[in-house]
Coordinates of C-alpha atoms in Angstrom, one line a residue:
M649 CA 96.8 -52.8 37.1
N650 CA 95.0 -54.8 39.8
I651 CA 91.4 -54.4 38.8
P652 CA 89.9 -56.1 41.9
G653 CA 92.0 -53.8 44.1
L654 CA 90.7 -50.8 42.2
I655 CA 87.1 -52.0 42.5
F656 CA 87.7 -52.5 46.3
L657 CA 89.0 -49.0 46.7
L658 CA 86.3 -47.3 44.6
T659 CA 83.6 -49.2 46.6
T660 CA 85.1 -48.4 50.0
Q661 CA 85.8 -44.8 49.1
F662 CA 82.2 -44.3 48.0
V663 CA 80.8 -46.1 51.0
A664 CA 83.0 -44.1 53.4
G665 CA 82.4 -40.8 51.6
R666 CA 78.6 -41.4 51.5
G667 CA 78.7 -42.1 55.2
I668 CA 80.4 -38.7 55.8
L669 CA 77.6 -36.9 53.8
A670 CA 75.0 -38.7 55.8
L671 CA 76.8 -38.0 59.1
F672 CA 76.7 -34.3 58.3
N673 CA 73.2 -34.6 56.9
I674 CA 74.3 -33.2 53.5
K675 CA 71.5 -33.7 51.0
Q676 CA 72.4 -33.1 47.4
K677 CA 71.2 -34.2 44.0
T678 CA 72.1 -37.8 43.0
L679 CA 75.1 -36.8 40.8
H680 CA 76.5 -34.4 43.3
T681 CA 76.1 -37.0 46.1
I682 CA 78.1 -39.5 44.0
V683 CA 81.0 -37.2 43.2
L684 CA 81.2 -35.7 46.7
A685 CA 81.1 -39.2 48.2
M686 CA 84.1 -40.2 46.1
L687 CA 86.0 -37.1 47.0
N688 CA 85.3 -37.6 50.7
G689 CA 86.3 -41.2 50.4
I690 CA 89.7 -40.4 48.9
M691 CA 90.4 -38.1 51.8
V692 CA 89.4 -40.8 54.3
I693 CA 91.7 -43.3 52.5
S694 CA 94.5 -40.7 52.7
L695 CA 94.3 -40.8 56.5
V696 CA 94.6 -44.5 56.9
P697 CA 98.4 -45.1 56.8
M698 CA 99.0 -42.2 59.2
L699 CA 96.4 -43.6 61.6
I700 CA 97.9 -47.1 61.3
E701 CA 101.3 -45.5 62.2
L702 CA 99.8 -43.6 65.1
A703 CA 98.5 -47.0 66.4
H704 CA 102.0 -48.6 66.0
I705 CA 100.6 -51.1 63.5
P706 CA 102.9 -52.2 60.6
I707 CA 101.9 -50.7 57.2
T708 CA 101.2 -53.9 55.3
K709 CA 98.7 -54.8 52.5
T710 CA 96.6 -56.8 54.9
N711 CA 96.5 -54.1 57.6
I712 CA 95.6 -51.5 54.9
I713 CA 92.7 -53.6 53.6
L714 CA 91.4 -54.4 57.1
S715 CA 91.7 -50.7 58.2
I716 CA 89.9 -49.4 55.1
S717 CA 87.2 -52.0 55.4
L718 CA 86.5 -51.3 59.1
I719 CA 86.5 -47.5 58.7
S720 CA 84.2 -47.7 55.7
I721 CA 81.8 -50.0 57.5
A722 CA 81.8 -47.7 60.6
L723 CA 81.2 -44.6 58.5
F724 CA 78.4 -46.3 56.6
A725 CA 76.7 -47.9 59.7
I726 CA 76.8 -44.9 62.1
P727 CA 74.5 -42.6 60.1
F728 CA 72.5 -45.4 58.5
K729 CA 69.1 -44.0 59.4
R730 CA 69.8 -40.8 57.4
Y731 CA 70.3 -42.5 54.1
N732 CA 67.8 -41.7 51.4
F733 CA 67.5 -44.8 49.1
S734 CA 64.7 -43.2 47.0
I735 CA 67.4 -41.7 44.8
L736 CA 67.9 -45.2 43.3
Q737 CA 64.4 -45.2 41.9
L738 CA 64.4 -44.5 38.2
K739 CA 61.1 -42.7 38.4
N740 CA 62.8 -39.9 40.3
K741 CA 62.3 -36.6 38.5
E742 CA 66.0 -35.8 38.7
Y743 CA 66.9 -38.1 35.8
K744 CA 66.7 -36.2 32.6
L745 CA 68.3 -37.1 29.3
P746 CA 70.7 -34.4 28.1
S747 CA 70.1 -32.7 24.8
L748 CA 72.1 -33.6 21.7
Y749 CA 74.5 -30.7 21.8
E750 CA 75.1 -31.3 25.5
V751 CA 76.0 -34.9 24.7
L752 CA 78.4 -33.8 22.0
F753 CA 80.0 -31.3 24.3
I754 CA 80.4 -33.9 27.1
L755 CA 82.0 -36.3 24.6
F756 CA 84.4 -33.5 23.6
L757 CA 85.4 -32.9 27.2
V758 CA 86.0 -36.7 27.7
F759 CA 88.2 -36.7 24.6
I760 CA 90.2 -33.8 26.1
M761 CA 90.7 -35.8 29.3
I762 CA 91.8 -39.0 27.7
P763 CA 95.5 -38.0 27.4
S764 CA 95.5 -37.0 31.1
I765 CA 94.1 -40.3 32.2
W766 CA 96.6 -42.2 30.0
R767 CA 99.6 -40.3 31.3
T768 CA 98.5 -40.8 34.9
Y769 CA 98.3 -44.6 34.3
Y770 CA 101.3 -45.1 32.0
F771 CA 104.0 -42.8 33.4
P772 CA 105.4 -42.8 36.9
P773 CA 105.4 -39.7 39.1
N774 CA 108.1 -37.3 37.8
A775 CA 107.6 -34.0 39.7
R776 CA 110.8 -33.0 41.6
D777 CA 108.9 -32.1 44.8
V778 CA 107.2 -35.5 44.9
L779 CA 110.3 -37.5 44.0
S780 CA 112.2 -35.8 46.8
G781 CA 109.5 -36.3 49.3
P782 CA 106.2 -38.3 49.2
E783 CA 107.2 -40.8 46.5
A784 CA 110.4 -41.7 48.3
L785 CA 108.6 -41.8 51.7
A786 CA 105.9 -44.1 50.2
K787 CA 108.5 -46.5 48.6
Y788 CA 110.4 -47.0 51.8
A789 CA 107.2 -47.2 53.9
I790 CA 106.0 -50.2 51.7
E791 CA 109.4 -51.9 52.1
E792 CA 109.9 -51.2 55.8
H793 CA 106.2 -51.1 56.9
T794 CA 106.5 -47.7 58.6
L795 CA 106.5 -44.0 57.7
N796 CA 109.4 -43.5 60.0
N797 CA 111.8 -45.2 57.6
S798 CA 115.3 -45.0 56.3
V799 CA 114.4 -42.2 53.8
F800 CA 115.1 -39.8 56.7
S801 CA 118.7 -41.1 57.0
M802 CA 119.6 -40.0 53.5
N803 CA 121.2 -36.7 52.6
L804 CA 118.2 -35.2 50.8
L805 CA 119.6 -31.6 51.0
E806 CA 116.6 -29.4 50.2
A807 CA 114.1 -32.2 50.3
T808 CA 113.3 -31.8 53.9
P809 CA 110.3 -29.4 53.4
N810 CA 108.7 -31.9 51.0
L811 CA 109.1 -34.7 53.7
L812 CA 107.5 -32.4 56.3
K813 CA 104.4 -31.7 54.3
P814 CA 101.3 -33.6 55.4
P815 CA 101.2 -37.2 54.2
F816 CA 98.3 -36.8 51.8
I817 CA 100.2 -37.9 48.7
S818 CA 102.4 -40.3 50.6
D819 CA 99.5 -42.2 52.1
L820 CA 97.5 -42.4 48.9
Q821 CA 100.6 -43.6 47.1
I822 CA 101.1 -46.3 49.7
V823 CA 97.5 -47.5 49.4
Y824 CA 97.3 -47.4 45.6
K825 CA 100.8 -48.9 45.1
L826 CA 99.9 -51.8 47.3
L827 CA 96.4 -52.4 46.0
V828 CA 96.1 -51.0 42.4
H829 CA 99.2 -50.0 40.4
P830 CA 103.0 -49.8 40.9
F831 CA 102.9 -46.1 40.0
G832 CA 100.0 -45.3 42.4
Q833 CA 98.6 -41.9 41.3
V834 CA 95.4 -43.3 39.7
W835 CA 93.6 -41.6 42.6
L836 CA 94.5 -38.3 41.0
T837 CA 92.4 -39.1 37.9
I838 CA 89.4 -40.0 40.2
I839 CA 89.7 -36.6 41.9
V840 CA 89.9 -34.7 38.6
L841 CA 87.0 -36.5 36.9
C842 CA 84.7 -36.2 40.0
F843 CA 85.5 -32.5 40.4
L844 CA 85.0 -31.6 36.7
T845 CA 81.7 -33.5 36.7
W846 CA 80.6 -31.6 39.8
L847 CA 81.7 -28.2 38.5
Y848 CA 80.0 -28.7 35.2
S849 CA 76.8 -29.8 36.9
L850 CA 76.8 -26.7 39.2
L851 CA 77.2 -24.4 36.2
R852 CA 74.6 -26.4 34.3
E853 CA 72.1 -25.7 37.1
K854 CA 72.5 -21.9 36.6
L855 CA 73.2 -21.6 32.9
H856 CA 72.2 -22.9 29.5
P857 CA 74.3 -26.0 28.6
V858 CA 76.1 -24.0 25.9
L859 CA 77.4 -21.4 28.4
A860 CA 78.0 -24.0 31.1
G861 CA 80.0 -26.0 28.6
L862 CA 81.9 -23.0 27.4
I863 CA 83.0 -22.1 31.0
T864 CA 84.0 -25.7 31.7
L865 CA 86.0 -25.8 28.5
L866 CA 87.8 -22.6 29.4
F867 CA 88.5 -24.0 32.9
I868 CA 89.9 -27.4 31.6
S869 CA 91.9 -25.6 28.9
I870 CA 94.0 -23.6 31.4
P871 CA 97.4 -24.9 30.3
E872 CA 99.1 -25.1 33.7
L873 CA 96.1 -26.4 35.5
Y874 CA 95.5 -29.1 32.9
G875 CA 99.1 -30.3 33.4
Y876 CA 98.4 -30.9 37.0
T877 CA 95.6 -33.3 36.2
Y878 CA 98.4 -35.9 35.5
I879 CA 101.4 -34.3 37.3
L880 CA 101.3 -35.6 40.8
L881 CA 101.4 -32.7 43.3
W882 CA 99.4 -31.2 46.1
D883 CA 97.9 -28.2 44.4
Y884 CA 95.0 -29.6 42.3
S885 CA 93.7 -31.6 45.2
N886 CA 94.0 -28.7 47.5
M887 CA 92.1 -26.5 45.0
V888 CA 89.2 -29.1 44.9
F889 CA 88.6 -29.2 48.6
F890 CA 89.2 -25.4 49.1
F891 CA 86.4 -24.9 46.5
A892 CA 84.2 -27.4 48.2
G893 CA 84.6 -25.4 51.5
F894 CA 83.6 -22.2 49.8
Y895 CA 80.6 -23.8 48.0
F896 CA 79.1 -25.2 51.2
L897 CA 79.9 -22.0 53.1
N898 CA 77.6 -20.3 50.6
Q899 CA 75.0 -23.1 51.0
Y900 CA 75.0 -22.4 54.8
F901 CA 74.3 -18.7 54.2
E902 CA 71.7 -19.5 51.6
H903 CA 69.8 -22.2 53.4
K904 CA 70.7 -21.5 57.1
Q905 CA 71.6 -25.1 57.7
N906 CA 74.3 -25.7 60.4
S907 CA 75.2 -29.0 58.8
C908 CA 76.4 -27.2 55.7
F909 CA 78.6 -24.9 57.8
L910 CA 80.1 -27.9 59.7
Y911 CA 80.7 -29.7 56.4
S912 CA 82.4 -26.6 55.0
C913 CA 84.7 -26.6 58.0
L914 CA 85.6 -30.2 57.3
M915 CA 86.3 -29.4 53.6
F916 CA 88.7 -26.6 54.7
G917 CA 90.2 -29.1 57.2
F918 CA 90.8 -31.6 54.4
A919 CA 92.3 -28.8 52.3
T920 CA 94.7 -27.9 55.2
F921 CA 95.7 -31.6 55.5
I922 CA 96.8 -31.4 51.8
R923 CA 98.6 -28.0 52.2
V924 CA 99.0 -26.6 55.7
E925 CA 99.2 -23.0 54.5
T926 CA 95.5 -23.2 53.7
L927 CA 95.0 -22.4 57.4
I928 CA 96.2 -18.8 56.6
F929 CA 93.5 -18.5 53.9
A930 CA 90.9 -19.9 56.3
G931 CA 91.8 -17.1 58.7
L932 CA 91.4 -14.5 56.0
I933 CA 87.9 -15.7 55.3
T934 CA 86.7 -15.2 58.9
P935 CA 86.0 -11.4 58.5
Y936 CA 83.4 -12.2 55.8
I937 CA 81.7 -14.8 57.9
F938 CA 81.6 -12.4 60.8
F939 CA 80.1 -9.7 58.6
R940 CA 77.4 -12.0 57.1
L941 CA 76.4 -13.3 60.5
W942 CA 76.3 -9.8 62.0
Q943 CA 74.3 -8.6 59.0
E944 CA 71.8 -11.4 59.5
K945 CA 71.5 -10.5 63.2
V946 CA 72.8 -13.8 64.5
S947 CA 73.5 -13.8 68.3
I948 CA 77.0 -13.0 69.3
Q949 CA 77.3 -16.3 71.0
R950 CA 76.5 -18.2 67.8
V951 CA 78.9 -15.9 65.9
I952 CA 81.8 -16.8 68.2
I953 CA 81.0 -20.5 68.1
N954 CA 81.0 -20.5 64.3
L955 CA 84.2 -18.6 64.0
V956 CA 85.9 -20.8 66.5
L957 CA 84.7 -23.9 64.7
F958 CA 85.7 -22.5 61.3
L959 CA 89.3 -22.1 62.5
A960 CA 89.5 -25.0 64.9
V961 CA 88.7 -27.8 62.4
P962 CA 91.5 -26.9 59.9
F963 CA 93.8 -26.3 62.9
I964 CA 93.2 -29.8 64.2
F965 CA 94.4 -31.3 60.9
Y966 CA 97.4 -29.0 61.1
F967 CA 98.1 -29.9 64.8
I968 CA 97.8 -33.7 64.4
W969 CA 100.5 -33.7 61.6
I970 CA 102.9 -31.0 62.7
D971 CA 102.7 -31.0 66.5
I972 CA 102.0 -34.8 67.1
F973 CA 103.2 -36.8 64.1
V974 CA 106.3 -34.8 63.0
K975 CA 107.3 -34.1 66.6
Y976 CA 106.9 -37.5 68.2
Y977 CA 106.8 -40.1 65.4
L978 CA 109.4 -38.9 62.9
P979 CA 113.2 -38.8 63.6
P980 CA 114.3 -36.0 66.0
G981 CA 115.7 -32.9 64.5
L982 CA 112.9 -32.4 62.0
N983 CA 111.2 -29.1 63.0
L984 CA 108.8 -27.0 61.1
G985 CA 109.8 -24.0 63.1
A986 CA 113.1 -24.0 61.2
E987 CA 111.1 -23.5 58.0
L988 CA 109.3 -20.4 59.2
N989 CA 110.3 -17.0 58.0
F990 CA 109.1 -13.8 59.7
S991 CA 111.6 -11.4 58.2
P992 CA 111.3 -11.9 54.4
A993 CA 113.8 -10.2 52.0
T994 CA 110.9 -8.9 49.9
S995 CA 107.9 -7.0 51.2
F996 CA 104.2 -7.9 50.8
F997 CA 103.8 -5.3 48.1
G998 CA 107.0 -6.4 46.4
W999 CA 105.7 -9.9 46.1
L1000 CA 102.2 -8.7 45.1
S1001 CA 103.9 -6.7 42.3
K1002 CA 105.9 -9.8 41.2
I1003 CA 102.7 -11.9 41.1
N1004 CA 101.0 -9.3 39.0
S1005 CA 103.9 -8.7 36.6
R1006 CA 105.0 -12.3 36.1
L1007 CA 101.9 -14.4 36.5
I1008 CA 98.7 -12.4 36.0
F1009 CA 99.4 -9.5 33.7
G1010 CA 102.8 -10.2 32.2
G1011 CA 105.7 -12.6 32.0
I1012 CA 104.6 -16.1 30.9
N1013 CA 101.0 -15.6 32.0
I1014 CA 99.5 -16.6 28.7
A1015 CA 101.6 -19.8 28.6
L1016 CA 100.5 -20.6 32.2
Y1017 CA 96.8 -19.6 32.3
G1018 CA 95.8 -18.8 28.7
Y1019 CA 93.2 -16.1 28.5
F1020 CA 91.1 -17.4 31.4
I1021 CA 92.0 -14.5 33.8
Y1022 CA 91.5 -11.8 31.1
F1023 CA 88.2 -13.4 30.2
F1024 CA 87.1 -13.3 33.9
L1025 CA 88.2 -9.6 34.2
L1026 CA 86.2 -8.7 31.1
I1027 CA 83.1 -10.4 32.4
L1028 CA 83.6 -8.7 35.8
L1029 CA 84.0 -5.3 34.2
I1030 CA 80.8 -5.8 32.1
D1031 CA 78.8 -6.8 35.2
A1032 CA 80.1 -3.8 37.2
I1033 CA 79.5 -1.2 34.5
F1034 CA 76.3 -2.3 32.7
F1035 CA 74.5 -4.5 35.2
R1036 CA 75.8 -3.1 38.6
S1037 CA 74.4 -6.1 40.4
F1038 CA 76.0 -9.1 42.1
N1039 CA 74.0 -11.7 43.9
K1040 CA 75.2 -12.9 47.3
E1041 CA 76.9 -16.0 46.0
A1042 CA 78.8 -13.9 43.4
R1043 CA 79.9 -11.6 46.2
L1044 CA 81.2 -14.5 48.3
L1045 CA 83.1 -15.9 45.3
L1046 CA 84.6 -12.5 44.6
F1047 CA 85.7 -12.3 48.2
G1048 CA 87.3 -15.7 47.9
I1049 CA 89.2 -14.7 44.8
L1050 CA 90.4 -11.6 46.7
V1051 CA 91.5 -13.7 49.6
I1052 CA 93.7 -15.8 47.4
Y1053 CA 95.1 -12.8 45.5
L1054 CA 96.1 -11.0 48.7
G1055 CA 96.8 -14.1 50.8
L1056 CA 99.5 -15.5 48.5
P1057 CA 102.0 -12.7 49.1
M1058 CA 101.3 -13.1 52.9
L1059 CA 102.9 -16.5 52.8
I1060 CA 106.3 -14.9 52.7
Y1061 CA 105.9 -14.2 56.4
V1062 CA 105.1 -17.9 57.0
T1063 CA 107.7 -19.9 55.1
K1064 CA 111.1 -19.1 53.6
W1065 CA 110.4 -21.6 50.8
F1066 CA 107.7 -19.3 49.2
N1067 CA 108.7 -18.5 45.6
I1068 CA 107.1 -17.6 42.3
T1069 CA 106.5 -21.3 41.6
T1070 CA 104.5 -21.6 44.8
A1071 CA 102.5 -18.5 43.9
K1072 CA 102.0 -19.9 40.4
R1073 CA 100.3 -23.0 41.7
G1074 CA 98.6 -21.2 44.6
L1075 CA 96.5 -19.3 42.1
F1076 CA 94.8 -22.5 41.1
K1077 CA 92.5 -22.1 44.1
A1078 CA 91.0 -19.0 42.5
F1079 CA 90.1 -20.7 39.2
P1080 CA 87.0 -22.8 40.2
L1081 CA 85.8 -19.8 42.2
I1082 CA 86.1 -17.7 39.0
A1083 CA 84.3 -20.4 37.0
L1084 CA 81.4 -20.5 39.4
Y1085 CA 81.3 -16.7 39.5
M1086 CA 80.7 -16.7 35.8
G1087 CA 77.8 -19.0 36.5
N1088 CA 76.4 -16.2 38.7
S1089 CA 77.4 -13.4 36.3
A1090 CA 74.5 -11.1 35.4
L1091 CA 75.8 -11.1 31.8
F1092 CA 75.9 -14.9 31.5
L1093 CA 72.5 -15.2 33.3
K1094 CA 71.0 -12.8 30.8
L1095 CA 72.6 -14.6 27.8
S1096 CA 71.3 -17.9 29.2
R1097 CA 67.7 -16.6 29.4
A1098 CA 68.1 -15.3 25.8
I1099 CA 69.2 -18.7 24.5
Y1100 CA 66.4 -20.5 26.3
N1101 CA 63.9 -18.0 24.9
F1102 CA 65.3 -18.6 21.5
E1103 CA 65.0 -22.3 21.8
Y1104 CA 61.6 -22.3 23.7
P1105 CA 59.7 -19.1 22.8
P1106 CA 57.9 -17.7 25.9
Q1107 CA 54.2 -18.2 26.4
A1108 CA 53.5 -14.5 25.8
S1109 CA 52.3 -15.1 22.2
K1110 CA 50.0 -17.9 23.4
Q1111 CA 48.7 -15.7 26.1
N1112 CA 48.1 -12.9 23.6
K1113 CA 46.2 -15.3 21.4
S1114 CA 44.1 -16.6 24.4
T1115 CA 43.3 -13.0 25.6
A1116 CA 42.4 -12.0 22.0
A1117 CA 40.1 -15.0 21.8
T1118 CA 38.4 -14.1 25.1
V1119 CA 38.0 -10.5 23.9
T1120 CA 36.3 -11.7 20.7
V1121 CA 34.1 -14.1 22.8
H1122 CA 33.0 -11.2 25.0
S1123 CA 32.4 -8.9 22.1
N1124 CA 30.3 -11.6 20.4
K1125 CA 28.2 -12.0 23.5
K1126 CA 27.6 -8.3 23.7
K1127 CA 26.5 -8.3 20.0
K1128 CA 24.1 -11.1 20.7
K1129 CA 22.6 -9.3 23.7
K1130 CA 22.1 -6.1 21.6
R1131 CA 20.3 -8.2 18.9
S1132 CA 18.1 -9.9 21.4
N1133 CA 17.2 -6.5 22.9

């Protein structure tokens, strides 16, 4: 592994990603700022080879380094006045040492992730969809210095859809193969570690560390999802940015900051750049946005602007790849329209039944997802029956889960390549939403307060003692007055 190349990429990714946060005026806690900056930076790096190709510049190591450096410097310099360097001060109140059991739990999670990190480093990409598409495209791009290379002259049979997918994996493989490691894919570990850190921190803000750790452990232990922390495909990364879009959409509704809404649109745009069908899910989210804005009595002009922006940003990512790059920069004859399917053999309800019977409630569901879905349904049932209350964030998360559940069968009307494997990985998008819902669950919030009260008994007893003391003082004063009289 080329350590200087890795340090260069980690540095430029953070600088570029931090610049995007400042550009959108996104202010988060220090830890959240770091992980979000790294995630943003990886997305910026994934655009570089495509942008070089659009500029008709050869894809070489030197051009990659110069392009990444210039983009990072530009993204850092443009919003320079918005940076808050006070977070570097150690006296900041944010910095708190974790308790002993939290340290032990974090170490346990690190121990779980070690095999994933090792496999990402030691083994080459081996997923069929990647080998027949992005990996081959990246290999020939490095050799021939262009994305429009001889890989398209081969008889790849059913590989064409994988070559037509957005170049998120191809571009990152090009960059990391040239600068870091012959196998590339180290970037996947960076995404996974940053996301798990962020998710645990979000849960930790709402719940006691024991409960936050339990939910994180359940999330990491989903068998199929854990496999994709080292198997190179689109779905884990798509899940991360889809979740980020939902999180900042909730931040917008909670804090009424337009910057959060715009940043949410960007996150959904990044998710669409990874998997173009994310545009369908974004469309399904718009009714909720309309309802919340109408409920909050926002002007109709503002509602229309927000809805247009929410759909336009992901569509721009879709349009640049499909209607510009594939159409004008790749060999003629490659057409996404040939992959569309508006007359599926199985109906929407037929596919919904298949997903239920084979992935969620039967088939090999336990081997795929463990008991994570059943555990979520149990918590949801308890909340609905015994507590009958859902805060606004929990409602948005439940709506997001419903969008994924109902949106997956709708993909049969979009692409003829939709199958049970696509649905199996498409359900990944729901899992971090489920985890964060548990962080907002009335049951878990009550359990969290109970654990805190057990550890740190409330001040009621002290107040009772103080009130008793004041009563005795007053009674003594009254006795003294009677004696004096």
